[in-house]
Coordinates of C-alpha atoms and ligand atoms in Angstrom, one line a residue:
M82 CA -48.4 -33.4 78.9
Q83 CA -48.0 -30.0 79.3
D84 CA -46.1 -30.5 76.3
L85 CA -48.7 -31.0 74.6
L86 CA -50.7 -28.6 75.8
D87 CA -48.3 -25.7 75.1
S88 CA -48.1 -26.9 71.9
A89 CA -52.1 -27.1 71.6
L90 CA -51.6 -23.3 73.1
A91 CA -49.5 -22.5 70.6
R92 CA -51.2 -23.8 67.6
I93 CA -54.5 -21.9 68.8
R94 CA -53.1 -18.2 68.6
D95 CA -51.3 -19.5 65.9
A96 CA -54.2 -19.4 63.5
S97 CA -53.9 -17.4 61.2
T98 CA -57.3 -17.4 59.9
A99 CA -61.4 -18.3 61.2
E100 CA -61.4 -21.9 59.0
E101 CA -57.7 -22.3 60.6
L102 CA -58.7 -21.8 63.8
E103 CA -61.8 -23.8 63.9
A104 CA -59.7 -26.7 62.6
V105 CA -57.9 -26.4 65.6
R106 CA -60.5 -26.7 68.0
V107 CA -61.5 -30.3 65.9
E108 CA -57.7 -30.9 66.6
V109 CA -57.3 -29.8 69.7
L110 CA -60.6 -29.6 71.1
G111 CA -62.1 -32.4 69.7
R112 CA -63.6 -36.6 70.7
K113 CA -60.0 -37.0 69.1
G114 CA -58.1 -34.4 70.5
V115 CA -55.7 -33.8 72.9
L116 CA -58.6 -33.6 76.0
S117 CA -59.4 -37.3 75.3
A118 CA -56.2 -38.7 74.8
L119 CA -55.8 -36.7 78.3
S120 CA -58.1 -39.2 79.4
K121 CA -57.8 -42.5 77.0
D122 CA -55.6 -44.2 80.0
M123 CA -57.5 -43.1 83.6
G124 CA -58.5 -46.0 84.0
K125 CA -54.4 -47.7 84.6
L126 CA -54.3 -45.0 87.1
S127 CA -54.6 -45.5 90.7
A128 CA -57.2 -43.1 92.8
E129 CA -56.0 -40.3 93.6
E130 CA -53.5 -39.6 90.2
R131 CA -57.2 -40.4 88.9
V132 CA -58.1 -37.0 90.7
A133 CA -54.8 -35.0 90.0
R134 CA -55.7 -35.8 86.3
G135 CA -58.8 -34.9 86.7
K136 CA -58.5 -31.2 88.3
L137 CA -55.3 -31.8 85.0
I138 CA -58.1 -32.3 81.9
N139 CA -60.1 -29.1 84.0
T140 CA -58.2 -26.6 84.1
S141 CA -56.5 -27.4 80.6
K142 CA -59.4 -27.9 78.8
Q143 CA -60.8 -24.2 79.8
A144 CA -57.9 -22.6 79.2
L145 CA -57.2 -24.4 76.0
E146 CA -61.5 -23.5 75.6
S147 CA -60.6 -19.5 76.6
A148 CA -57.6 -19.4 74.6
W149 CA -59.9 -20.5 71.9
E150 CA -62.3 -18.1 72.6
E151 CA -60.3 -15.4 73.1
R152 CA -58.7 -16.0 69.9
R153 CA -62.1 -15.9 68.0
D154 CA -63.1 -13.0 69.0
S155 CA -60.1 -11.5 67.8
F156 CA -60.8 -12.4 64.6
E157 CA -64.6 -11.2 64.6
R158 CA -63.9 -7.9 66.0
A159 CA -60.7 -8.1 63.2
A160 CA -63.8 -9.1 60.2
L161 CA -66.1 -6.5 61.6
A162 CA -62.8 -3.4 61.8
K163 CA -62.7 -3.9 58.2
R164 CA -66.6 -3.8 57.2
L165 CA -67.0 -0.4 58.6
D166 CA -64.4 0.4 57.1
A167 CA -65.7 -0.8 53.5
E168 CA -69.3 1.0 54.6
W169 CA -67.6 3.7 56.2
L170 CA -69.2 7.7 54.8
D171 CA -68.7 10.8 55.5
L172 CA -72.0 12.6 56.4
T173 CA -70.7 16.0 56.3
I174 CA -68.7 16.0 53.4
P175 CA -70.9 18.7 51.2
A176 CA -72.7 16.9 48.0
P177 CA -71.6 18.1 44.4
G178 CA -73.9 20.8 43.8
P179 CA -75.7 20.3 40.1
R180 CA -73.0 20.7 36.6
P181 CA -74.5 24.5 35.5
G182 CA -76.0 23.8 32.1
S183 CA -76.6 26.4 29.6
L184 CA -79.2 27.5 26.8
H185 CA -79.4 26.3 23.6
P186 CA -78.2 29.0 21.2
V187 CA -81.6 28.7 19.4
T188 CA -83.6 29.2 22.5
Q189 CA -81.6 31.7 23.2
I190 CA -82.2 34.3 20.4
Q191 CA -86.1 33.0 20.7
W192 CA -86.2 34.7 23.9
E193 CA -84.2 37.7 23.0
I194 CA -87.2 38.0 20.1
E195 CA -89.4 37.7 22.1
D196 CA -89.0 39.8 25.1
L197 CA -88.5 42.4 21.9
F198 CA -91.4 41.6 20.6
R199 CA -93.6 41.7 23.7
S200 CA -92.5 44.5 25.1
M201 CA -94.5 46.2 21.3
G202 CA -97.3 45.2 22.7
F203 CA -97.6 41.3 20.5
S204 CA -98.6 38.5 22.1
V205 CA -95.9 34.6 21.9
L206 CA -98.3 31.6 20.5
D207 CA -97.3 28.0 19.4
G208 CA -98.7 25.5 17.3
P209 CA -98.8 22.0 16.2
E210 CA -95.9 20.1 14.2
V211 CA -98.1 17.6 12.6
E212 CA -100.5 20.0 10.8
T213 CA -103.9 19.6 8.4
E214 CA -102.5 20.1 4.9
F215 CA -105.5 23.4 5.5
H216 CA -103.9 25.5 7.3
N217 CA -99.9 24.4 6.4
F218 CA -101.2 25.0 2.6
D219 CA -104.8 25.6 1.2
A220 CA -105.4 28.7 4.1
L221 CA -102.1 30.1 2.9
N222 CA -103.2 30.6 -0.9
I223 CA -101.0 27.3 -1.4
P224 CA -103.9 25.4 -3.5
P225 CA -102.7 21.4 -4.0
D226 CA -101.3 22.2 -8.6
H227 CA -99.8 25.2 -6.8
P228 CA -96.1 24.9 -7.8
A229 CA -95.0 27.1 -4.3
R230 CA -96.0 23.5 -2.6
D231 CA -93.2 22.2 -4.4
M232 CA -90.8 24.5 -3.1
Q233 CA -91.4 22.9 0.8
D234 CA -90.3 19.1 0.3
T235 CA -93.3 18.0 2.5
F236 CA -92.8 14.9 4.8
W237 CA -96.0 13.1 4.3
L238 CA -98.0 11.6 7.7
E239 CA -100.9 8.8 7.2
G240 CA -104.7 10.2 7.1
G241 CA -103.2 13.5 5.2
N242 CA -101.7 15.5 7.5
L243 CA -97.8 16.7 8.0
L244 CA -95.1 18.1 9.3
R245 CA -95.5 21.8 8.8
T246 CA -93.1 22.7 6.5
H247 CA -92.9 26.9 8.0
T248 CA -94.4 27.8 11.3
S249 CA -96.2 30.1 8.8
P250 CA -100.2 28.5 9.2
V251 CA -99.5 29.8 12.5
Q252 CA -100.9 33.0 11.1
V253 CA -104.0 31.4 10.4
R254 CA -104.8 29.6 13.6
G255 CA -103.6 33.1 15.1
I256 CA -106.4 34.9 13.3
E257 CA -108.7 31.9 13.6
K258 CA -108.0 31.9 17.4
L259 CA -107.7 35.5 18.5
G260 CA -109.3 37.7 16.4
P261 CA -108.7 41.0 14.7
P262 CA -106.6 43.3 15.6
L263 CA -103.7 40.9 16.2
R264 CA -99.7 41.0 17.1
M265 CA -98.3 38.1 17.1
I266 CA -95.2 35.9 16.9
A267 CA -94.6 32.3 17.0
P268 CA -91.7 30.4 16.9
G269 CA -91.0 26.8 16.2
R270 CA -89.9 23.6 14.6
V271 CA -90.4 22.9 11.5
F272 CA -89.3 20.3 9.2
R273 CA -88.8 19.5 5.5
N274 CA -88.0 16.5 3.4
E275 CA -84.0 17.3 2.3
T276 CA -80.8 15.6 2.2
V277 CA -79.1 17.4 4.2
D278 CA -75.9 18.8 4.1
T279 CA -74.2 21.9 5.4
S280 CA -76.9 24.6 5.0
H281 CA -80.1 22.3 5.0
E282 CA -81.7 20.4 7.4
H283 CA -84.6 18.4 7.7
T284 CA -85.3 19.5 11.3
F285 CA -84.8 23.8 12.6
Y286 CA -86.4 26.6 13.2
Q287 CA -88.2 29.5 12.1
L288 CA -90.1 32.5 13.4
E289 CA -92.9 34.1 12.1
G290 CA -94.7 37.5 13.1
M291 CA -98.0 39.3 12.4
M292 CA -100.2 41.9 12.7
I293 CA -103.7 42.5 11.5
D294 CA -105.2 45.6 12.2
R295 CA -106.7 48.4 10.2
H296 CA -104.5 50.1 8.2
V297 CA -101.4 48.5 8.1
S298 CA -98.6 49.2 5.6
V299 CA -95.5 49.1 4.3
G300 CA -93.8 51.4 6.5
N301 CA -95.3 49.0 8.8
L302 CA -93.7 46.3 8.0
I303 CA -90.2 48.3 7.1
Y304 CA -89.7 49.8 10.6
F305 CA -91.2 46.5 12.2
M306 CA -87.9 44.5 10.7
K307 CA -85.7 47.6 11.2
T308 CA -86.1 47.3 15.3
L309 CA -85.8 43.7 15.0
L310 CA -83.0 43.6 13.3
G311 CA -81.3 46.4 15.0
A312 CA -82.4 44.4 18.3
I313 CA -80.7 40.9 16.9
F314 CA -77.6 41.9 15.8
K315 CA -76.6 45.0 18.0
R316 CA -74.2 46.7 15.6
D317 CA -74.7 47.4 11.5
V318 CA -75.4 45.1 9.5
T319 CA -76.0 45.0 5.5
V320 CA -79.3 44.5 4.4
R321 CA -80.7 44.3 0.7
L322 CA -85.0 44.5 0.3
R323 CA -86.1 42.7 -2.8
P324 CA -89.3 41.7 -4.2
G325 CA -90.1 38.0 -3.5
F326 CA -93.2 35.7 -4.6
F327 CA -94.3 33.8 -1.5
P328 CA -98.4 32.9 -1.8
F329 CA -99.4 34.4 1.8
V330 CA -97.9 37.7 1.0
E331 CA -99.1 40.5 -1.7
P332 CA -96.9 42.2 -2.0
G333 CA -93.7 40.2 -1.1
F334 CA -90.4 40.9 0.3
E335 CA -87.4 39.5 0.6
L336 CA -85.3 41.2 3.0
D337 CA -82.0 39.8 2.5
I338 CA -78.5 40.6 4.8
R339 CA -74.8 40.6 3.6
C340 CA -73.3 37.3 5.1
L341 CA -71.5 37.6 8.0
I342 CA -69.1 34.3 7.5
C343 CA -67.3 35.6 5.1
G344 CA -68.4 39.0 4.6
G345 CA -69.1 38.6 0.8
P346 CA -67.2 38.1 -0.8
G347 CA -69.0 34.0 -0.9
C348 CA -68.9 31.0 0.8
P349 CA -70.8 27.9 1.5
V350 CA -73.8 29.1 3.8
C351 CA -74.5 31.5 1.4
K352 CA -73.9 29.2 -1.9
Q353 CA -71.6 31.6 -3.0
S354 CA -73.2 34.7 -2.7
G355 CA -72.6 37.3 -0.3
W356 CA -76.0 37.7 1.2
V357 CA -77.9 35.6 3.0
E358 CA -81.9 35.2 3.3
L359 CA -82.9 35.7 6.1
L360 CA -86.5 37.5 6.7
P361 CA -88.8 37.3 3.9
C362 CA -91.9 39.8 5.0
G363 CA -94.9 41.3 3.3
L364 CA -98.4 42.2 3.2
V365 CA -100.8 39.8 4.3
N366 CA -102.6 38.4 1.2
P367 CA -106.6 38.9 1.0
H368 CA -107.3 35.3 0.4
V369 CA -105.8 34.5 3.5
L370 CA -107.6 36.4 5.4
R371 CA -110.3 34.9 3.8
A372 CA -109.8 31.4 4.6
S373 CA -108.8 32.2 8.3
G374 CA -112.8 33.8 9.2
I375 CA -111.8 37.7 8.6
D376 CA -113.1 40.2 6.6
P377 CA -110.2 41.6 3.9
A378 CA -112.4 44.6 3.2
E379 CA -111.8 45.6 6.9
W380 CA -108.6 44.6 8.6
N381 CA -105.2 44.1 6.6
G382 CA -101.7 43.7 7.7
F383 CA -97.5 42.8 7.5
A384 CA -96.1 39.1 8.0
F385 CA -92.5 37.9 8.1
G386 CA -90.9 34.4 8.5
L387 CA -87.5 34.6 10.4
G388 CA -85.4 31.7 9.8
L389 CA -84.2 31.0 14.0
T390 CA -81.5 28.7 12.9
R391 CA -80.1 30.3 10.1
L392 CA -79.6 33.9 12.0
V393 CA -78.1 31.7 14.5
M394 CA -75.6 31.2 12.3
M395 CA -74.9 34.2 10.6
R396 CA -74.7 36.4 14.5
Y397 CA -72.3 32.8 15.9
A398 CA -69.8 32.1 13.1
I399 CA -71.1 29.1 12.2
D400 CA -70.5 27.1 9.0
D401 CA -72.4 24.2 9.1
I402 CA -76.0 23.9 10.1
R403 CA -75.7 20.3 11.2
W404 CA -73.8 20.9 14.7
L405 CA -77.4 22.4 16.3
Q406 CA -79.0 19.2 16.3
S407 CA -76.1 17.6 16.7
G408 CA -76.2 17.2 20.6
D409 CA -72.4 17.4 20.7
L410 CA -70.6 18.7 23.4
R411 CA -68.0 20.0 22.8
F412 CA -70.4 22.3 20.6
M413 CA -72.9 23.0 23.1
R414 CA -70.6 24.0 26.2
Q415 CA -69.0 27.0 24.0
F416 CA -73.1 28.5 24.4
Ligands
DAH271 N1 -93.3 30.5 5.7 C1 -91.7 31.0 4.8 C2 -91.2 29.8 4.4 O1 -90.7 29.0 5.4 C3 -91.2 32.1 5.0 C4 -92.5 33.7 5.2 C5 -91.8 34.0 3.7 C6 -93.2 34.2 5.9 C7 -93.4 35.3 3.6 C8 -93.9 34.5 6.0 C9 -93.9 35.6 5.1 O2 -94.5 35.4 6.7 O3 -94.7 37.0 4.8 O4 -90.2 29.4 3.3

């Protein structure tokens, strides 16, 4: 009898999982378990023996039940400890700070130039990237049949609008909005329907500049262009001025700088010429002034269109324009 109880107790203590413990419970305490077996032959016992057996059954039942509960509690404690362990969180650990980003090199140079021109009394203007044909072409003295329209392959939109091919339309918008006298620059994104290669992108950045006043001369233009280039390169760059044709300026000039990638012998960026066209400029054509709503007999001015993207390539010796829009972090992290 005692043997039966001892082995039942041992089975309870040795149960190694909650499932096993449950099985042992059915086996030991259930209707077909050890305790039932002990009460089976009660009928054959004498009155005295029956009392003794009854006591034995009661004490055994209590012993088995408390052993079982103890074992179950130990499983529950272990499960809880395991869960707490998994969910534990140290709220005192300092959070990893935000990873510092950096400005795109085009943005850096744009902001530098904005600061420079603001210090000389220029306003910084914005214009729409989706432009009207009027602002992008006609008002700039480029009528529909003008060959200059072919110089800039255009993304035309439904309804006759277009993606601006240059920032020059902001000249017209600037005069329309602010009137003369006026000093403004307009940095921004422009679009050309071109085949992409090392020096051509369908999307790039320009910075337009314009000054309108009563007696603006080529001397004023040269002064501002020299100030601009000196501030940008912070060193001597070789420049040359050639006559250049743009319908919206008269006279028009091409200001070129010695290629900073190859220094002169020629490379893909300067198209083997040793020079990079950087700063086309000129005196604003009277047609543009008139189209913008002011009288060319009273007002005149100069304008320039800086290739921001190309300038960045020069400054950092970037030999492929496609890096700039690649979003490639190996490129971006260098700035
Ligand atoms: N808009 C011209 C282009 O994208 C550049 C340009 C030339 C702008 C002469 C000017 C200028 O303001 O005077 O090719």
